[in-house]
Amino acid sequence: MTSQTVRRTETRSRADRSPGEIASDVPELEIARDVLMTEAAALSALADSLGAPFAAAMDVLHGVAGRVVVTGMGKSGHVARKIAATLASTGTPALFVHPAEASHGDLGMIVPGDAVLALSNGGEAAELAAIVAHARRFALKLIAITARADSTLARAADLVLLLPPAPEAGPIGLAPTTSTTMQMALGDALAVTLMMRRRLTAAEFGQFHPGGTLGARLKRVRELMHEGDAVPLAGPETTMDRAILRITEKHFGCLGVVDAERRLLGIVTDGDLRRAMAPELLGRRVDAVMTSEPRVIGPDALAEEALHDMTALVPKVTSLFVVDAERCVLGIVHIHDLLRAGVA
């Protein structure tokens, strides 16, 4: 069902309804699907409309010496606040300034070197006047996101990111829906494209997200591993009776077999003990029982990679020895370390 179909149904029953009432005979799921389809069509049109102005806006935002000041009034203001947060979290310094507060002192938050990204679907929000004038006074680049090329905001802007014509969703077609969805998506497009231009790495991204599960997943293995005497290690000549005591003492369920330079030669796990079980086991050397090509990880790998290597690969393991480029043991990380850090 298209928006036109919904509106025709609404029109046919208008005589039976009070003003502003929506037709009750339109299935709610059909209305909901129509909203999503209307907005999806608008996003498709928006994607097709991108061109030189978007590229020019990218150059301005990437080259700004200060911050990107994002502003908007009403629903556009809510979107602007989210865009500012997304820009900041992806490597582009940004802040939101409420246009109604700007003329009461918050203009001082906008300084030379900044750029202004102003949102207004109709481009006539009177509250934006103070910020627009401030941008002109200090020769700040002003980028407008609006649906009207002839609006006051568009005429005042250095660059205009024009939203394509699209109806607001729903039978009434008045509430900001499609327009704010396009604004939000265009902000995401700017933020992600800027992030890629800045070549922001996952580790740098993690510096902006130190809290929660995301922050934990972006921690480095070196931040979580056990070091020094806590690491269960033994030389290749160690007999299994001593090796079992060592495994029990360190509580990792495994033992690393290393040479004199601490290069990892292999590991002995609980599984290796079961497979080698025999009357003479306790007298055998660990290098006769060990797995000689153990799974390892580097200290700069992400905690998420460690979790993947433990749980997604076969066989599943609960610990990984942390080694350098020469396979010298630096530490050990256990799945419980990842769980405590909130990685999973």
mmCIF file of C-alpha atoms in Angstrom:
data_model
loop_
_atom_site.group_PDB
_atom_site.id
_atom_site.type_symbol
_atom_site.label_atom_id
_atom_site.label_comp_id
_atom_site.label_asym_id
_atom_site.label_seq_id
_atom_site.Cartn_x
_atom_site.Cartn_y
_atom_site.Cartn_z
ATOM 1 C CA MET A 1 0.000 0.000 0.000
ATOM 2 C CA THR A 2 1.425 3.355 -1.033
ATOM 3 C CA SER A 3 1.046 6.675 0.749
ATOM 4 C CA GLN A 4 -1.493 7.678 -1.915
ATOM 5 C CA THR A 5 -3.563 4.550 -1.201
ATOM 6 C CA VAL A 6 -3.543 5.263 2.504
ATOM 7 C CA ARG A 7 -4.522 8.861 1.876
ATOM 8 C CA ARG A 8 -7.375 7.827 -0.489
ATOM 9 C CA THR A 9 -8.723 5.486 2.148
ATOM 10 C CA GLU A 10 -8.472 8.269 4.690
ATOM 11 C CA THR A 11 -10.315 10.665 2.345
ATOM 12 C CA ARG A 12 -13.201 8.275 1.597
ATOM 13 C CA SER A 13 -14.114 7.961 5.263
ATOM 14 C CA ARG A 14 -13.540 11.600 6.183
ATOM 15 C CA ALA A 15 -17.262 12.361 6.461
ATOM 16 C CA ASP A 16 -17.575 9.780 9.185
ATOM 17 C CA ARG A 17 -14.686 11.122 11.244
ATOM 18 C CA SER A 18 -13.914 14.081 13.426
ATOM 19 C CA PRO A 19 -11.192 16.510 12.205
ATOM 20 C CA GLY A 20 -7.686 15.066 12.469
ATOM 21 C CA GLU A 21 -8.864 11.502 12.967
ATOM 22 C CA ILE A 22 -7.148 8.819 10.867
ATOM 23 C CA ALA A 23 -9.238 6.192 9.092
ATOM 24 C CA SER A 24 -9.712 3.210 11.365
ATOM 25 C CA ASP A 25 -10.236 0.770 8.499
ATOM 26 C CA VAL A 26 -6.592 1.035 7.359
ATOM 27 C CA PRO A 27 -4.680 -1.918 8.893
ATOM 28 C CA GLU A 28 -2.028 -0.697 11.293
ATOM 29 C CA LEU A 29 0.621 -2.985 9.847
ATOM 30 C CA GLU A 30 -0.052 -1.531 6.400
ATOM 31 C CA ILE A 31 0.431 1.986 7.754
ATOM 32 C CA ALA A 32 3.669 0.944 9.462
ATOM 33 C CA ARG A 33 4.996 -0.748 6.314
ATOM 34 C CA ASP A 34 4.041 2.289 4.252
ATOM 35 C CA VAL A 35 6.040 4.540 6.598
ATOM 36 C CA LEU A 36 9.138 2.380 6.190
ATOM 37 C CA MET A 37 8.733 2.087 2.425
ATOM 38 C CA THR A 38 8.243 5.844 2.072
ATOM 39 C CA GLU A 39 11.381 6.562 4.054
ATOM 40 C CA ALA A 40 13.351 3.852 2.243
ATOM 41 C CA ALA A 41 12.412 5.371 -1.115
ATOM 42 C CA ALA A 42 13.557 8.783 0.121
ATOM 43 C CA LEU A 43 16.904 7.375 1.263
ATOM 44 C CA SER A 44 17.386 5.779 -2.142
ATOM 45 C CA ALA A 45 16.700 9.122 -3.817
ATOM 46 C CA LEU A 46 19.096 10.817 -1.402
ATOM 47 C CA ALA A 47 21.861 8.358 -2.262
ATOM 48 C CA ASP A 48 21.322 8.990 -5.974
ATOM 49 C CA SER A 49 21.447 12.757 -5.431
ATOM 50 C CA LEU A 50 24.913 12.869 -3.868
ATOM 51 C CA GLY A 51 27.517 14.574 -5.988
ATOM 52 C CA ALA A 52 29.846 17.560 -6.081
ATOM 53 C CA PRO A 53 28.282 19.415 -3.112
ATOM 54 C CA PHE A 54 28.820 16.387 -0.875
ATOM 55 C CA ALA A 55 32.442 16.118 -1.983
ATOM 56 C CA ALA A 56 32.940 19.848 -1.343
ATOM 57 C CA ALA A 57 31.390 19.511 2.120
ATOM 58 C CA MET A 58 33.773 16.643 2.830
ATOM 59 C CA ASP A 59 36.730 18.852 1.940
ATOM 60 C CA VAL A 60 35.498 21.600 4.273
ATOM 61 C CA LEU A 61 34.785 19.301 7.217
ATOM 62 C CA HIS A 62 38.029 17.367 6.799
ATOM 63 C CA GLY A 63 40.087 20.543 6.606
ATOM 64 C CA VAL A 64 38.465 22.456 9.462
ATOM 65 C CA ALA A 65 41.036 23.554 12.047
ATOM 66 C CA GLY A 66 38.526 23.727 14.888
ATOM 67 C CA ARG A 67 35.297 21.856 15.503
ATOM 68 C CA VAL A 68 32.229 21.122 13.436
ATOM 69 C CA VAL A 69 29.373 22.992 15.111
ATOM 70 C CA VAL A 70 26.086 21.251 14.321
ATOM 71 C CA THR A 71 22.821 23.073 14.914
ATOM 72 C CA GLY A 72 19.116 22.814 14.211
ATOM 73 C CA MET A 73 15.756 23.610 15.773
ATOM 74 C CA GLY A 74 12.947 21.249 16.774
ATOM 75 C CA LYS A 75 13.188 17.770 15.300
ATOM 76 C CA SER A 76 16.122 18.944 13.172
ATOM 77 C CA GLY A 77 17.809 19.905 16.427
ATOM 78 C CA HIS A 78 17.440 16.389 17.827
ATOM 79 C CA VAL A 79 18.991 15.046 14.627
ATOM 80 C CA ALA A 80 21.759 17.654 14.767
ATOM 81 C CA ARG A 81 22.665 16.614 18.307
ATOM 82 C CA LYS A 82 23.002 12.991 17.161
ATOM 83 C CA ILE A 83 25.085 13.967 14.127
ATOM 84 C CA ALA A 84 27.469 15.930 16.358
ATOM 85 C CA ALA A 85 27.845 12.906 18.626
ATOM 86 C CA THR A 86 28.486 10.593 15.678
ATOM 87 C CA LEU A 87 31.083 12.936 14.186
ATOM 88 C CA ALA A 88 32.904 13.225 17.508
ATOM 89 C CA SER A 89 32.905 9.470 18.073
ATOM 90 C CA THR A 90 34.362 8.797 14.630
ATOM 91 C CA GLY A 91 37.299 11.173 14.820
ATOM 92 C CA THR A 92 35.880 14.551 13.770
ATOM 93 C CA PRO A 93 35.751 17.031 16.692
ATOM 94 C CA ALA A 94 32.177 18.303 16.875
ATOM 95 C CA LEU A 95 29.612 19.790 19.228
ATOM 96 C CA PHE A 96 25.940 20.705 19.179
ATOM 97 C CA VAL A 97 24.826 24.278 19.803
ATOM 98 C CA HIS A 98 21.129 24.922 20.406
ATOM 99 C CA PRO A 99 20.117 27.837 18.172
ATOM 100 C CA ALA A 100 17.677 29.280 20.698
ATOM 101 C CA GLU A 101 20.417 29.380 23.329
ATOM 102 C CA ALA A 102 23.017 30.766 20.931
ATOM 103 C CA SER A 103 21.793 34.354 21.167
ATOM 104 C CA HIS A 104 21.849 34.107 24.968
ATOM 105 C CA GLY A 105 25.578 33.516 25.261
ATOM 106 C CA ASP A 106 26.207 30.173 23.578
ATOM 107 C CA LEU A 107 27.569 31.918 20.489
ATOM 108 C CA GLY A 108 30.775 32.048 22.519
ATOM 109 C CA MET A 109 31.061 28.289 21.933
ATOM 110 C CA ILE A 110 31.568 28.954 18.205
ATOM 111 C CA VAL A 111 35.049 30.314 17.576
ATOM 112 C CA PRO A 112 37.298 31.162 14.607
ATOM 113 C CA GLY A 113 38.485 27.985 12.920
ATOM 114 C CA ASP A 114 35.152 26.195 13.372
ATOM 115 C CA ALA A 115 32.705 25.234 10.643
ATOM 116 C CA VAL A 116 28.927 25.247 11.019
ATOM 117 C CA LEU A 117 26.588 22.485 9.814
ATOM 118 C CA ALA A 118 23.008 23.794 10.035
ATOM 119 C CA LEU A 119 19.895 21.640 9.597
ATOM 120 C CA SER A 120 16.457 22.941 8.636
ATOM 121 C CA ASN A 121 14.115 21.099 6.314
ATOM 122 C CA GLY A 122 12.315 24.264 5.220
ATOM 123 C CA GLY A 123 15.357 26.479 5.698
ATOM 124 C CA GLU A 124 13.372 29.210 7.433
ATOM 125 C CA ALA A 125 13.879 28.463 11.153
ATOM 126 C CA ALA A 126 14.136 31.959 12.640
ATOM 127 C CA GLU A 127 16.173 30.680 15.596
ATOM 128 C CA LEU A 128 19.105 29.952 13.256
ATOM 129 C CA ALA A 129 19.552 33.638 12.419
ATOM 130 C CA ALA A 130 22.014 34.368 15.239
ATOM 131 C CA ILE A 131 24.282 31.460 14.344
ATOM 132 C CA VAL A 132 24.160 32.260 10.621
ATOM 133 C CA ALA A 133 25.083 35.903 11.342
ATOM 134 C CA HIS A 134 27.854 34.781 13.697
ATOM 135 C CA ALA A 135 29.269 32.493 11.014
ATOM 136 C CA ARG A 136 29.277 35.341 8.509
ATOM 137 C CA ARG A 137 30.895 37.720 11.014
ATOM 138 C CA PHE A 138 33.835 35.390 11.635
ATOM 139 C CA ALA A 139 34.040 34.030 8.078
ATOM 140 C CA LEU A 140 33.210 30.487 9.213
ATOM 141 C CA LYS A 141 32.227 27.993 6.572
ATOM 142 C CA LEU A 142 28.479 27.344 6.722
ATOM 143 C CA ILE A 143 27.048 24.119 5.312
ATOM 144 C CA ALA A 144 23.266 23.794 5.119
ATOM 145 C CA ILE A 145 21.210 20.618 5.035
ATOM 146 C CA THR A 146 17.792 21.621 3.744
ATOM 147 C CA ALA A 147 15.082 20.593 1.292
ATOM 148 C CA ARG A 148 14.652 24.072 -0.208
ATOM 149 C CA ALA A 149 17.340 25.528 -2.447
ATOM 150 C CA ASP A 150 15.675 28.962 -2.376
ATOM 151 C CA SER A 151 15.349 29.150 1.415
ATOM 152 C CA THR A 152 16.957 31.788 3.611
ATOM 153 C CA LEU A 153 19.367 29.224 5.067
ATOM 154 C CA ALA A 154 20.386 27.896 1.657
ATOM 155 C CA ARG A 155 21.042 31.399 0.306
ATOM 156 C CA ALA A 156 23.203 32.236 3.330
ATOM 157 C CA ALA A 157 25.244 29.012 3.202
ATOM 158 C CA ASP A 158 28.583 28.464 1.504
ATOM 159 C CA LEU A 159 27.512 24.931 0.591
ATOM 160 C CA VAL A 160 24.076 23.334 0.402
ATOM 161 C CA LEU A 161 23.386 19.632 0.810
ATOM 162 C CA LEU A 162 19.940 19.528 -0.725
ATOM 163 C CA LEU A 163 17.485 16.864 0.381
ATOM 164 C CA PRO A 164 15.500 15.466 -2.558
ATOM 165 C CA PRO A 165 11.718 16.020 -2.697
ATOM 166 C CA ALA A 166 9.975 13.337 -0.658
ATOM 167 C CA PRO A 167 6.661 13.192 1.238
ATOM 168 C CA GLU A 168 6.589 12.896 4.987
ATOM 169 C CA ALA A 169 5.391 9.430 5.949
ATOM 170 C CA GLY A 170 1.871 8.522 7.023
ATOM 171 C CA PRO A 171 -1.689 9.377 5.977
ATOM 172 C CA ILE A 172 -1.520 12.973 7.229
ATOM 173 C CA GLY A 173 1.987 13.589 5.892
ATOM 174 C CA LEU A 174 2.791 16.451 8.263
ATOM 175 C CA ALA A 175 4.961 15.079 11.072
ATOM 176 C CA PRO A 176 8.720 15.293 10.424
ATOM 177 C CA THR A 177 9.534 11.703 9.503
ATOM 178 C CA THR A 178 11.021 11.242 6.058
ATOM 179 C CA SER A 179 12.836 14.567 6.260
ATOM 180 C CA THR A 180 14.511 13.794 9.594
ATOM 181 C CA THR A 181 15.390 10.292 8.431
ATOM 182 C CA MET A 182 17.196 11.787 5.433
ATOM 183 C CA GLN A 183 18.969 14.312 7.657
ATOM 184 C CA MET A 184 20.118 11.566 10.006
ATOM 185 C CA ALA A 185 21.313 9.339 7.177
ATOM 186 C CA LEU A 186 23.151 12.201 5.478
ATOM 187 C CA GLY A 187 24.894 12.976 8.772
ATOM 188 C CA ASP A 188 25.930 9.342 9.054
ATOM 189 C CA ALA A 189 27.243 9.439 5.485
ATOM 190 C CA LEU A 190 29.359 12.488 6.292
ATOM 191 C CA ALA A 191 30.695 11.008 9.533
ATOM 192 C CA VAL A 192 31.600 7.602 8.136
ATOM 193 C CA THR A 193 33.151 9.018 4.966
ATOM 194 C CA LEU A 194 35.212 11.429 7.068
ATOM 195 C CA MET A 195 36.262 8.545 9.282
ATOM 196 C CA MET A 196 37.502 6.633 6.246
ATOM 197 C CA ARG A 197 39.299 9.699 4.877
ATOM 198 C CA ARG A 198 41.045 10.103 8.242
ATOM 199 C CA ARG A 199 41.941 6.384 8.108
ATOM 200 C CA LEU A 200 40.680 5.922 11.647
ATOM 201 C CA THR A 201 41.756 2.506 12.917
ATOM 202 C CA ALA A 202 39.743 0.245 15.208
ATOM 203 C CA ALA A 203 42.207 0.981 18.005
ATOM 204 C CA GLU A 204 41.805 4.759 17.574
ATOM 205 C CA PHE A 205 38.049 4.292 17.458
ATOM 206 C CA GLY A 206 38.324 2.395 20.736
ATOM 207 C CA GLN A 207 39.988 5.398 22.380
ATOM 208 C CA PHE A 208 36.699 7.278 21.922
ATOM 209 C CA HIS A 209 34.673 4.344 23.334
ATOM 210 C CA PRO A 210 36.472 3.142 26.473
ATOM 211 C CA GLY A 211 33.261 2.167 28.262
ATOM 212 C CA GLY A 212 30.844 -0.706 27.799
ATOM 213 C CA THR A 213 31.105 -3.805 25.665
ATOM 214 C CA LEU A 214 32.427 -1.885 22.660
ATOM 215 C CA GLY A 215 35.282 -0.442 24.698
ATOM 216 C CA ALA A 216 36.103 -3.880 26.094
ATOM 217 C CA ARG A 217 36.152 -5.500 22.659
ATOM 218 C CA LEU A 218 38.598 -2.857 21.459
ATOM 219 C CA LYS A 219 41.054 -3.392 24.298
ATOM 220 C CA ARG A 220 44.447 -4.841 23.395
ATOM 221 C CA VAL A 221 45.469 -8.297 24.548
ATOM 222 C CA ARG A 222 48.452 -6.764 26.368
ATOM 223 C CA GLU A 223 45.974 -4.922 28.618
ATOM 224 C CA LEU A 224 44.375 -8.181 29.764
ATOM 225 C CA MET A 225 47.163 -10.768 29.750
ATOM 226 C CA HIS A 226 48.946 -12.253 32.765
ATOM 227 C CA GLU A 227 52.714 -11.763 32.901
ATOM 228 C CA GLY A 228 55.809 -12.788 34.830
ATOM 229 C CA ASP A 229 55.622 -15.654 37.268
ATOM 230 C CA ALA A 230 51.871 -16.008 36.705
ATOM 231 C CA VAL A 231 52.548 -17.580 33.293
ATOM 232 C CA PRO A 232 52.781 -21.414 33.407
ATOM 233 C CA LEU A 233 56.071 -22.273 31.692
ATOM 234 C CA ALA A 234 58.555 -25.136 31.784
ATOM 235 C CA GLY A 235 61.590 -26.329 29.842
ATOM 236 C CA PRO A 236 61.337 -29.230 27.395
ATOM 237 C CA GLU A 237 63.237 -31.577 29.736
ATOM 238 C CA THR A 238 60.651 -31.205 32.514
ATOM 239 C CA THR A 239 59.007 -34.498 33.435
ATOM 240 C CA MET A 240 55.259 -34.818 33.381
ATOM 241 C CA ASP A 241 54.916 -35.305 37.134
ATOM 242 C CA ARG A 242 56.334 -31.807 37.673
ATOM 243 C CA ALA A 243 54.417 -30.442 34.691
ATOM 244 C CA ILE A 244 51.078 -31.557 36.154
ATOM 245 C CA LEU A 245 51.911 -29.837 39.431
ATOM 246 C CA ARG A 246 52.786 -26.680 37.498
ATOM 247 C CA ILE A 247 49.514 -26.798 35.522
ATOM 248 C CA THR A 248 47.538 -27.222 38.742
ATOM 249 C CA GLU A 249 49.401 -24.407 40.467
ATOM 250 C CA LYS A 250 48.816 -21.782 37.771
ATOM 251 C CA HIS A 251 45.095 -22.500 37.127
ATOM 252 C CA PHE A 252 45.165 -21.970 33.357
ATOM 253 C CA GLY A 253 44.702 -25.633 32.426
ATOM 254 C CA CYS A 254 47.830 -25.645 30.288
ATOM 255 C CA LEU A 255 51.611 -25.356 30.327
ATOM 256 C CA GLY A 256 53.873 -23.574 27.872
ATOM 257 C CA VAL A 257 57.032 -25.408 26.883
ATOM 258 C CA VAL A 258 59.831 -22.923 26.160
ATOM 259 C CA ASP A 259 63.511 -22.956 25.344
ATOM 260 C CA ALA A 260 66.176 -20.930 27.157
ATOM 261 C CA GLU A 261 65.150 -17.741 25.303
ATOM 262 C CA ARG A 262 61.473 -18.254 26.246
ATOM 263 C CA ARG A 263 60.574 -19.176 22.668
ATOM 264 C CA LEU A 264 57.411 -21.244 22.697
ATOM 265 C CA LEU A 265 58.071 -24.798 21.526
ATOM 266 C CA GLY A 266 54.644 -26.175 22.337
ATOM 267 C CA ILE A 267 51.981 -26.483 25.000
ATOM 268 C CA VAL A 268 50.614 -29.231 27.202
ATOM 269 C CA THR A 269 46.869 -29.084 27.867
ATOM 270 C CA ASP A 270 44.387 -31.200 29.774
ATOM 271 C CA GLY A 271 43.516 -32.798 26.447
ATOM 272 C CA ASP A 272 47.143 -33.756 25.850
ATOM 273 C CA LEU A 273 47.214 -35.416 29.280
ATOM 274 C CA ARG A 274 44.152 -37.496 28.497
ATOM 275 C CA ARG A 275 45.502 -38.561 25.112
ATOM 276 C CA ALA A 276 48.879 -39.531 26.595
ATOM 277 C CA MET A 277 47.462 -41.326 29.621
ATOM 278 C CA ALA A 278 49.548 -44.447 30.302
ATOM 279 C CA PRO A 279 51.399 -46.025 33.277
ATOM 280 C CA GLU A 280 54.667 -44.354 32.263
ATOM 281 C CA LEU A 281 53.157 -40.879 31.688
ATOM 282 C CA LEU A 282 54.545 -39.239 34.822
ATOM 283 C CA GLY A 283 58.111 -40.057 33.867
ATOM 284 C CA ARG A 284 57.916 -38.786 30.293
ATOM 285 C CA ARG A 285 59.347 -35.420 29.182
ATOM 286 C CA VAL A 286 56.872 -32.675 28.317
ATOM 287 C CA ASP A 287 58.291 -32.286 24.813
ATOM 288 C CA ALA A 288 57.173 -35.846 24.114
ATOM 289 C CA VAL A 289 53.589 -35.049 25.089
ATOM 290 C CA MET A 290 53.121 -31.407 24.003
ATOM 291 C CA THR A 291 51.253 -30.025 21.024
ATOM 292 C CA SER A 292 54.053 -28.522 18.951
ATOM 293 C CA GLU A 293 52.028 -25.999 16.897
ATOM 294 C CA PRO A 294 49.811 -24.277 19.453
ATOM 295 C CA ARG A 295 47.494 -21.425 18.674
ATOM 296 C CA VAL A 296 48.989 -18.106 19.872
ATOM 297 C CA ILE A 297 48.192 -14.409 19.687
ATOM 298 C CA GLY A 298 50.151 -11.170 19.589
ATOM 299 C CA PRO A 299 50.055 -8.519 22.341
ATOM 300 C CA ASP A 300 48.598 -5.840 20.069
ATOM 301 C CA ALA A 301 45.702 -7.986 18.858
ATOM 302 C CA LEU A 302 42.258 -6.827 19.912
ATOM 303 C CA ALA A 303 40.518 -8.605 22.771
ATOM 304 C CA GLU A 304 37.721 -9.416 20.324
ATOM 305 C CA GLU A 305 40.229 -11.289 18.150
ATOM 306 C CA ALA A 306 41.343 -13.306 21.164
ATOM 307 C CA LEU A 307 37.733 -14.241 21.910
ATOM 308 C CA HIS A 308 37.223 -15.275 18.288
ATOM 309 C CA ASP A 309 40.360 -17.433 18.263
ATOM 310 C CA MET A 310 39.295 -19.148 21.474
ATOM 311 C CA THR A 311 35.661 -19.820 20.624
ATOM 312 C CA ALA A 312 35.201 -19.776 16.839
ATOM 313 C CA LEU A 313 38.157 -21.894 15.727
ATOM 314 C CA VAL A 314 38.498 -25.648 16.100
ATOM 315 C CA PRO A 315 39.445 -26.943 18.539
ATOM 316 C CA LYS A 316 38.040 -24.460 21.038
ATOM 317 C CA VAL A 317 40.500 -23.364 23.717
ATOM 318 C CA THR A 318 40.266 -21.404 26.957
ATOM 319 C CA SER A 319 43.756 -19.845 26.994
ATOM 320 C CA LEU A 320 46.153 -18.338 24.485
ATOM 321 C CA PHE A 321 49.853 -17.695 24.993
ATOM 322 C CA VAL A 322 50.833 -14.180 24.003
ATOM 323 C CA VAL A 323 54.040 -14.097 21.970
ATOM 324 C CA ASP A 324 56.162 -11.591 20.074
ATOM 325 C CA ALA A 325 57.401 -11.864 16.499
ATOM 326 C CA GLU A 326 60.078 -14.351 17.582
ATOM 327 C CA ARG A 327 57.472 -16.462 19.410
ATOM 328 C CA CYS A 328 58.957 -15.502 22.766
ATOM 329 C CA VAL A 329 56.298 -15.749 25.462
ATOM 330 C CA LEU A 330 55.142 -12.402 26.854
ATOM 331 C CA GLY A 331 52.122 -13.608 28.778
ATOM 332 C CA ILE A 332 48.911 -15.611 28.699
ATOM 333 C CA VAL A 333 45.266 -14.594 28.371
ATOM 334 C CA HIS A 334 42.355 -16.723 29.583
ATOM 335 C CA ILE A 335 38.737 -16.575 28.439
ATOM 336 C CA HIS A 336 37.766 -15.554 31.974
ATOM 337 C CA ASP A 337 39.916 -12.436 31.538
ATOM 338 C CA LEU A 338 37.868 -11.536 28.479
ATOM 339 C CA LEU A 339 34.592 -12.178 30.274
ATOM 340 C CA ARG A 340 35.614 -10.079 33.269
ATOM 341 C CA ALA A 341 36.542 -7.236 30.920
ATOM 342 C CA GLY A 342 33.094 -7.421 29.328
ATOM 343 C CA VAL A 343 34.268 -8.572 25.910
ATOM 344 C CA ALA A 344 31.479 -11.144 25.704
#
